[in-house]
Short mmCIF file of C-alpha atoms and ligand atoms in Angstrom, two decimals:
data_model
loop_
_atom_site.label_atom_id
_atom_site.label_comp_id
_atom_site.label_asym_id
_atom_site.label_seq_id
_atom_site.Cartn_x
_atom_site.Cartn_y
_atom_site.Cartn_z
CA UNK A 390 -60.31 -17.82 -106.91
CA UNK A 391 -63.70 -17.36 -105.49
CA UNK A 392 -65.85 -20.47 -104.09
CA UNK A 393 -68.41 -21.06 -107.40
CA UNK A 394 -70.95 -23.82 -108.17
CA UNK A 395 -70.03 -26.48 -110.40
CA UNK A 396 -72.47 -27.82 -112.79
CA UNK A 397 -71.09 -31.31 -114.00
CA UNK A 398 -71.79 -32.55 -117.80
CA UNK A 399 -70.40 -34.58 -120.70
CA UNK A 400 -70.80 -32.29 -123.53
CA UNK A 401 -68.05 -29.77 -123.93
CA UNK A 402 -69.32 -26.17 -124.92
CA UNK A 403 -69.63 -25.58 -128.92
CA UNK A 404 -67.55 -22.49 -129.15
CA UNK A 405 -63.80 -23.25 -127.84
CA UNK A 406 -63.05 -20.70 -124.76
CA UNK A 407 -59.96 -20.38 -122.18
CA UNK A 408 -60.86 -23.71 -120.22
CA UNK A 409 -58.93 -24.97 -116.87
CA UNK A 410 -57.12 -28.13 -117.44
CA UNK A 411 -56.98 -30.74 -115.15
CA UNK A 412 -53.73 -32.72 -116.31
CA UNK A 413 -52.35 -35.72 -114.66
CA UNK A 414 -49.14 -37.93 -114.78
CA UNK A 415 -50.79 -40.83 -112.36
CA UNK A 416 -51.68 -38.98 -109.38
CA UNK A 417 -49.89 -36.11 -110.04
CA UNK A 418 -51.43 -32.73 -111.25
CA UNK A 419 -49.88 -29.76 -113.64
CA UNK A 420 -49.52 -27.19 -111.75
CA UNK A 421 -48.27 -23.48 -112.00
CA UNK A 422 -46.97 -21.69 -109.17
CA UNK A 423 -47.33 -17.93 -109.63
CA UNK A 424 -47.27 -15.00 -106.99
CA UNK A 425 -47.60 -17.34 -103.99
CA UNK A 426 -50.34 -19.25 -105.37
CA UNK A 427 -50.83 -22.67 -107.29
CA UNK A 428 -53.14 -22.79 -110.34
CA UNK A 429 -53.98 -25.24 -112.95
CA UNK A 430 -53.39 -24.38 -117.15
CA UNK A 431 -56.09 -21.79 -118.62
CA UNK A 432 -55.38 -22.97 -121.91
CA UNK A 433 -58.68 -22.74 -125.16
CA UNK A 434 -56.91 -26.57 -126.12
CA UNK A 435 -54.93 -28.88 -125.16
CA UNK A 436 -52.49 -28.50 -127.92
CA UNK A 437 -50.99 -25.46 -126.10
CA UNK A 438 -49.65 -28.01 -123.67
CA UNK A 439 -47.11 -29.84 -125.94
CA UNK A 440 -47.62 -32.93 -123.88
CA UNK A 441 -49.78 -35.96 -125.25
CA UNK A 442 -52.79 -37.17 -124.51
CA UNK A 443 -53.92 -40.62 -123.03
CA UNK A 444 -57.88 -39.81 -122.25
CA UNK A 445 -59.50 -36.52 -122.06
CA UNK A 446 -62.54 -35.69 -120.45
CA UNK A 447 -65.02 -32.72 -120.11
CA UNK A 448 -65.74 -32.34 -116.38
CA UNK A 449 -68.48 -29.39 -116.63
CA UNK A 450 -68.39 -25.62 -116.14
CA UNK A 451 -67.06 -24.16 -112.65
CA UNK A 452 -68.33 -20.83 -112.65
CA UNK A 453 -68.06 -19.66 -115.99
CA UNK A 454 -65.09 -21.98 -116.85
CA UNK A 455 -65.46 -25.01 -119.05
CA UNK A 456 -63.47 -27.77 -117.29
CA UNK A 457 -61.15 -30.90 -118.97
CA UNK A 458 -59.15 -33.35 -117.13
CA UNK A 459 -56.25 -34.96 -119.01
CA UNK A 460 -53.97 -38.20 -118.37
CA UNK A 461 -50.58 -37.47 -120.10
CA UNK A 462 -47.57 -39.77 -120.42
CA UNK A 463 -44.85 -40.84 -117.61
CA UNK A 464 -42.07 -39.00 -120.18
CA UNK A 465 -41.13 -35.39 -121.47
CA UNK A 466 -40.78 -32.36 -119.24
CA UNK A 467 -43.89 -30.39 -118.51
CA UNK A 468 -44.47 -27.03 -119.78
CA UNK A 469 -41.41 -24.37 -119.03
CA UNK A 470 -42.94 -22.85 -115.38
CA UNK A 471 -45.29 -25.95 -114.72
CA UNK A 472 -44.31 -28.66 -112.37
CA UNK A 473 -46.39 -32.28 -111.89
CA UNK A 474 -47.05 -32.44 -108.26
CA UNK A 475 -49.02 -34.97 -106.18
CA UNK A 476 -52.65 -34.18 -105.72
CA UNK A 477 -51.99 -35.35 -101.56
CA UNK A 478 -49.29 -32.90 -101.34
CA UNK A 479 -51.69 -29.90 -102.78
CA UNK A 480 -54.65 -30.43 -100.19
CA UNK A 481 -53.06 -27.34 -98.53
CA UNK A 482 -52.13 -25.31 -101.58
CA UNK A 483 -54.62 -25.85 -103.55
CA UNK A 484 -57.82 -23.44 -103.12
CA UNK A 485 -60.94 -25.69 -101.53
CA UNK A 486 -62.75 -25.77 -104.85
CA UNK A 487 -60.04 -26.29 -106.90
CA UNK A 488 -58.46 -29.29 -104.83
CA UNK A 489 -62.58 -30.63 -105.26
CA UNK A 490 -62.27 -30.06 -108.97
CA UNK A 491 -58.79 -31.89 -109.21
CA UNK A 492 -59.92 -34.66 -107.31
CA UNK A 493 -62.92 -35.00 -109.48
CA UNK A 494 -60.60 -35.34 -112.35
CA UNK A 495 -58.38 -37.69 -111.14
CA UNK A 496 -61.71 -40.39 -110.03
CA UNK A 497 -62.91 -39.67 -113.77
CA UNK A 498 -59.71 -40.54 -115.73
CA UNK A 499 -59.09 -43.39 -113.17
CA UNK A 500 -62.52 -44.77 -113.73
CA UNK A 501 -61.77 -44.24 -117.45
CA UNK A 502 -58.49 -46.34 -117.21
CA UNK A 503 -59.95 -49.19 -115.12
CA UNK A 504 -63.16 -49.79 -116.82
CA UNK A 505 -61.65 -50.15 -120.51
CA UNK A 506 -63.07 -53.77 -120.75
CA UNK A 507 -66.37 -55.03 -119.43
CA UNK A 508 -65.90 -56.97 -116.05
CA UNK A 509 -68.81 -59.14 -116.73
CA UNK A 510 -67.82 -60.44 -120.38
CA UNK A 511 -64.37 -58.67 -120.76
CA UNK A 512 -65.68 -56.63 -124.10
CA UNK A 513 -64.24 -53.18 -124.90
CA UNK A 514 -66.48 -50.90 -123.43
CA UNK A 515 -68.01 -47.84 -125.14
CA UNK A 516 -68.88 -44.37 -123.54
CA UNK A 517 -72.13 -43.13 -123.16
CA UNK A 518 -72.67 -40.16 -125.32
CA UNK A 519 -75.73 -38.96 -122.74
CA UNK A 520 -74.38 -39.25 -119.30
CA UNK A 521 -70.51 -40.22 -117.35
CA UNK A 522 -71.40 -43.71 -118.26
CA UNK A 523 -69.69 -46.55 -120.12
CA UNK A 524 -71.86 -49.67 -121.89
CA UNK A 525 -70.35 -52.90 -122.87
CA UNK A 526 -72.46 -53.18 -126.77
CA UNK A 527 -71.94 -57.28 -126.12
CA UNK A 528 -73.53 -57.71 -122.68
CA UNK A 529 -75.26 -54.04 -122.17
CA UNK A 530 -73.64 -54.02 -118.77
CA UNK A 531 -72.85 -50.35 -117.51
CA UNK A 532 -70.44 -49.12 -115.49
CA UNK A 533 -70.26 -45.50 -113.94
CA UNK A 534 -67.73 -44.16 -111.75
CA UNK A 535 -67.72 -45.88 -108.26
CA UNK A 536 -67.23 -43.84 -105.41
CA UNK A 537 -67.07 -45.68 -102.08
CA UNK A 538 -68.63 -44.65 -99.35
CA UNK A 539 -66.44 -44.43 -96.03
CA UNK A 540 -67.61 -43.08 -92.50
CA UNK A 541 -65.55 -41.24 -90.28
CA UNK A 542 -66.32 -40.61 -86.87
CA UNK A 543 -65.53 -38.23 -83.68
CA UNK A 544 -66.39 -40.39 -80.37
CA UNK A 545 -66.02 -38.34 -76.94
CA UNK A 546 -66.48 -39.34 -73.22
CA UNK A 547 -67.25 -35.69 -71.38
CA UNK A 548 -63.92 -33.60 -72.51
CA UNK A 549 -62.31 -36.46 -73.76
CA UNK A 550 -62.03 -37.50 -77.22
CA UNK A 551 -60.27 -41.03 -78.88
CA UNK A 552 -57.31 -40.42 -80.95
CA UNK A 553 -55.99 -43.23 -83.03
CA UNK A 554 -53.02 -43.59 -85.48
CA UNK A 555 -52.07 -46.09 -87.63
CA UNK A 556 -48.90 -47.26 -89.04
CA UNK A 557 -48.97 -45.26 -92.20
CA UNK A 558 -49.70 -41.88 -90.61
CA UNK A 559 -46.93 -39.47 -90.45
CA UNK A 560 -45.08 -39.45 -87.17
CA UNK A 561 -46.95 -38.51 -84.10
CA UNK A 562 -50.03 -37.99 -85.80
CA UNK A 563 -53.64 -39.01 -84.59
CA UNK A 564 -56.77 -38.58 -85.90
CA UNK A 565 -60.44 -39.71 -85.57
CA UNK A 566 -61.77 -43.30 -86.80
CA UNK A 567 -62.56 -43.95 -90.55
CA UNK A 568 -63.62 -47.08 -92.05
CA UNK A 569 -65.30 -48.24 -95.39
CA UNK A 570 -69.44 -49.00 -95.61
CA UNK A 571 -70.07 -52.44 -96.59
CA UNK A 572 -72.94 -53.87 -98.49
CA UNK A 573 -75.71 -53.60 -97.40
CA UNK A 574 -75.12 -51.33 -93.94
CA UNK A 575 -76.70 -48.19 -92.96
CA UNK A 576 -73.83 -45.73 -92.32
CA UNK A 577 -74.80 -46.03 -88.48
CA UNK A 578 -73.91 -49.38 -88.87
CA UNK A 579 -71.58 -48.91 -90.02
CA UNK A 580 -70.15 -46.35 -87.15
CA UNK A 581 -70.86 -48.95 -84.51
CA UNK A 582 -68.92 -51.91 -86.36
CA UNK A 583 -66.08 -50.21 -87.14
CA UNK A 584 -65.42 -48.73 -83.72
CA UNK A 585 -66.30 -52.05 -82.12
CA UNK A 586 -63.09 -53.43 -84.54
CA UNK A 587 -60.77 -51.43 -84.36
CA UNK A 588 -60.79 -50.04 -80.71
CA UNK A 589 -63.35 -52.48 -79.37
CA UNK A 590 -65.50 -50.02 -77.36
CA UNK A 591 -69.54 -49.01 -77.72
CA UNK A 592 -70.84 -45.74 -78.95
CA UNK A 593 -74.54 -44.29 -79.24
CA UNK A 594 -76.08 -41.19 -79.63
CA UNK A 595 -74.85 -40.78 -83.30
CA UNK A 596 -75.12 -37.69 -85.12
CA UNK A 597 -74.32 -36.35 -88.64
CA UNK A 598 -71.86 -33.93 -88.68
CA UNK A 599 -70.93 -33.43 -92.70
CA UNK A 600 -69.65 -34.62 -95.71
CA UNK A 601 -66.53 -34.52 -97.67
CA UNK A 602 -65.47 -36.41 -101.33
CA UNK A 603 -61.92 -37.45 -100.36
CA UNK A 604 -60.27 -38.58 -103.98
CA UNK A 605 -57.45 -40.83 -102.29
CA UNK A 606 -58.89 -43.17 -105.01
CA UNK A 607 -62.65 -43.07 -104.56
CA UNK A 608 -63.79 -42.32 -101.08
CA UNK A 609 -67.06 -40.38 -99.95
CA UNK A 610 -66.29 -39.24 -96.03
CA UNK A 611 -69.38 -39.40 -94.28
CA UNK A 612 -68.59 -38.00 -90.66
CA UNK A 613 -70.18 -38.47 -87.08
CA UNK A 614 -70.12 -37.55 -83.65
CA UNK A 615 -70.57 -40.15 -80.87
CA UNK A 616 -70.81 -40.57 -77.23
CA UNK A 617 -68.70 -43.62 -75.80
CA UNK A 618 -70.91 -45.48 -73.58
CA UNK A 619 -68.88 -48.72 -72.64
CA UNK A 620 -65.54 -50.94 -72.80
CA UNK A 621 -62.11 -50.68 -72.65
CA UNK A 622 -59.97 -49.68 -75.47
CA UNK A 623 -58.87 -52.74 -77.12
CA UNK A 624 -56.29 -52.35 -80.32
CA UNK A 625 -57.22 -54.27 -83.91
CA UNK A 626 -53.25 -54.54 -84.28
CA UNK A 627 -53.96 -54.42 -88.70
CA UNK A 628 -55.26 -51.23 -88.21
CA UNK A 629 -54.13 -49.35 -85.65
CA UNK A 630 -51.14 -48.94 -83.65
CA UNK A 631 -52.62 -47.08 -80.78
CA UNK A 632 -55.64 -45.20 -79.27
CA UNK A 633 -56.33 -42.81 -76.42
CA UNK A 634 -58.18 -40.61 -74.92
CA UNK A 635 -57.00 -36.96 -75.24
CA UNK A 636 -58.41 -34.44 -72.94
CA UNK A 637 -59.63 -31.03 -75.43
CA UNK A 638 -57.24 -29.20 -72.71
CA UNK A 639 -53.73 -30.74 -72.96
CA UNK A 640 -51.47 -30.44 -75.38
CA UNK A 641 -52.55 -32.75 -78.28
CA UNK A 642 -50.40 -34.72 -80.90
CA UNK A 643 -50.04 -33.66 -84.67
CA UNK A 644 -53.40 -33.59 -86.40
CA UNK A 645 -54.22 -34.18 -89.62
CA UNK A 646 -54.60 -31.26 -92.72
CA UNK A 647 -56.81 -29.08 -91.99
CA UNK A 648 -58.76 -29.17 -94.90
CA UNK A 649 -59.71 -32.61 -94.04
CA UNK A 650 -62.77 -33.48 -92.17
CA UNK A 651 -61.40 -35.55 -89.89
CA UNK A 652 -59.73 -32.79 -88.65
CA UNK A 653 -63.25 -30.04 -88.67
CA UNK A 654 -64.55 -32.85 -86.10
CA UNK A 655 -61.32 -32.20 -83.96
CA UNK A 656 -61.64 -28.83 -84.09
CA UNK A 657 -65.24 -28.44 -83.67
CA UNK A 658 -65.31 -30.60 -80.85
CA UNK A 659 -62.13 -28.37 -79.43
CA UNK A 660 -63.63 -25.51 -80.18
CA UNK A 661 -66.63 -26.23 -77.97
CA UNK A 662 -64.56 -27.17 -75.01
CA UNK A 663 -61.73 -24.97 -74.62
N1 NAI B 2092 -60.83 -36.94 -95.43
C1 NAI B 2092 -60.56 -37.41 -94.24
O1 NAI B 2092 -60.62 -36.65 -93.25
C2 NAI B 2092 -60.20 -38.84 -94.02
C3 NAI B 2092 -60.32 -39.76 -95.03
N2 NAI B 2092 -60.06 -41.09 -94.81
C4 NAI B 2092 -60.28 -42.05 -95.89
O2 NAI B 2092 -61.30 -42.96 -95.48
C5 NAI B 2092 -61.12 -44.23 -96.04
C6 NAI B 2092 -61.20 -45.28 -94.95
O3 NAI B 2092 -60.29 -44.98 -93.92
P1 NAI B 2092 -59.45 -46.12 -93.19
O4 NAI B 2092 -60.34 -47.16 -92.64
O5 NAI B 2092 -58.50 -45.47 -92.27
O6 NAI B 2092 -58.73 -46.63 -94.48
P2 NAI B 2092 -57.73 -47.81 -94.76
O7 NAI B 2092 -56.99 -47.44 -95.97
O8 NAI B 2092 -57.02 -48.17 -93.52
O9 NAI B 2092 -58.72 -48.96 -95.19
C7 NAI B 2092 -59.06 -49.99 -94.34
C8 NAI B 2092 -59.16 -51.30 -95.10
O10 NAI B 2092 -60.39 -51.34 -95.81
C9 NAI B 2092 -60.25 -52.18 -96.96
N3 NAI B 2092 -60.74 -51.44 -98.12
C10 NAI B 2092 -60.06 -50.64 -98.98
N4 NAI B 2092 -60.88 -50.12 -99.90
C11 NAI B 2092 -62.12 -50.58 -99.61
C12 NAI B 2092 -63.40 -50.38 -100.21
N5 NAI B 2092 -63.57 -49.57 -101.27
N6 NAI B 2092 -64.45 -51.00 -99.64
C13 NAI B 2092 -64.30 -51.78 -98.57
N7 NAI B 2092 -63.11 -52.02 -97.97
C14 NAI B 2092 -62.04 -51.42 -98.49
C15 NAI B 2092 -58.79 -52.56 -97.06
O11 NAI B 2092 -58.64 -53.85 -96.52
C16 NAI B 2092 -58.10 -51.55 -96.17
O12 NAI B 2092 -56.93 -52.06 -95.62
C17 NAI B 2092 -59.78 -44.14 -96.78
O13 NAI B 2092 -60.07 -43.89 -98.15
C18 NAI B 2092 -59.10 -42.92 -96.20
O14 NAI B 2092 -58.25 -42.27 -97.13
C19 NAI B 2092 -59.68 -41.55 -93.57
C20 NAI B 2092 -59.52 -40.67 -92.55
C21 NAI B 2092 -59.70 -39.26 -92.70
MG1 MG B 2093 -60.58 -48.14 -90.75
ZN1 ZN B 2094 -70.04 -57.24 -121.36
#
């Protein structure tokens, strides 16, 4: 399916067309795998499925097709052809837009889930008819869904650039730095106290470099480059279990998917010196 724009809204279309279906088991997505490719249900209602419904939610149109996502139950088998399948484990098979849509769906029904009662006076909450909002009618506290922001950046000395891995990444992988914004930091401040942390080194010369959503539960990848201007690489043993400098000309470890941005810095910055 082609790349289209995405217009987000709460109010489903009047008439009831074939809409794509965004349905969940926790973070798992239906999915249909047909003639090499994976695609999500076209179905006019949900009905069709056979599987019940926890929350629903209109998403928007995508192109010219309305948009639900659905949380279904941990039981029952899934439609004869369709298989649940974790959203990580799609980032490659999925089509760019559609893994965007997906993980859309997945922050909305989450945000659904975990903002049932109001965290200020623990009231049911109520959606807002007008906008992806939800209002507690004792308090008038709203909540709408949080996305946290998270930068991720490329630092290089010359042809070098610093690999890291932590313990959770797949065997012999590396990748570039990441860590969460806090309060009240500009995302270059963010840059410079997170590499400072967790390989103990300076950096200047920031630049932006792009944007990605990353759904993996609410993330918003903000991405860098950087020059390294001083210090020696020192571990923060939570995070990391090593760092090093990898020449763009010698054989490199395992990087991470390619549709992830971490991994466009990599290349970009390979690409410009090999
Ligand atoms: N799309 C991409 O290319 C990449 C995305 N990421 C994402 O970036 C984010 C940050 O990366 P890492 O630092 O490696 O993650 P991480 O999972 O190692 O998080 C670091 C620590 O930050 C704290 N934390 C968790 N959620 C937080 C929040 N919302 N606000 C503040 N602190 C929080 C926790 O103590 C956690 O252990 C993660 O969501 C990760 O999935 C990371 C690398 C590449
Ligand atoms: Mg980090
Ligand atoms: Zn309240």
């Amino acid at each position: 399916m082609k790349n289209q724009l995405f217009t987000p809204s709460v109010t489903p279309p009047e008439q009831q067309t074939v809409a794509l279906w965004f349905v969940f088991r926790r973070d798992r997505l239906l999915v249909l795998e047909q003639d090499q490719d994976i695609r999500v249900p076209r179905w006019q209602t949900f009905s069709e499925s056979g599987l019940p419904m926890i929350r629903q939610h209109f998403l928007g149109t995508w192109g010219k097709h309305p948009c639900y996502s659905v949380e279904t139950v941990e039981q029952g088998n899934p439609p004869t052809g369709f298989n649940f399948i974790s959203l990580r484990a799609l980032t490659l098979e999925l089509s760019h837009d559609l893994f965007t849509l997906a993980g859309r769906a997945i922050q909305i029904l989450q945000w659904d889930r975990d903002h049932q009662f109001c965290g200020r006076c623990g009231h049911a909450m109520q959606a807002l008819p007008t906008e992806r909002a939800k209002r507690c009618p004792s308090c008038a506290l709203v909540s709408y869904p949080r996305i946290s922001p998270a930068v991720i950046m490329r630092i290089t000395r010359g042809d070098e650039i610093l690999l890291s891995r932590s313990a959770h990444f797949a065997p012999d992988m590396y990748s570039v730095q990441a860590g969460f914004v806090e309060a009240g930091e500009t995302l270059e401040e963010t840059v410079i106290r997170e590499v400072q942390e967790e390989v103990g080194i300076q950096v200047d010369n920031l630049h932006y470099f792009g944007s990605q959503p990353w759904p993996f539960p609410h993330s918003l990848m903000i991405a860098f480059t950087a020059d390294y201007v001083s210090g020696e690489i020192t571990l923060d043993q939570d995070e990391l279990e090593d760092a090093q400098w990898f020449q763009a000309t010698a054989r490199l470890p395992k990087l991470p998917s390619p549709m992830s941005i971490a991994r466009h810095l990599i290349e970009d910055f390979l690409a410009e010196h090999r």
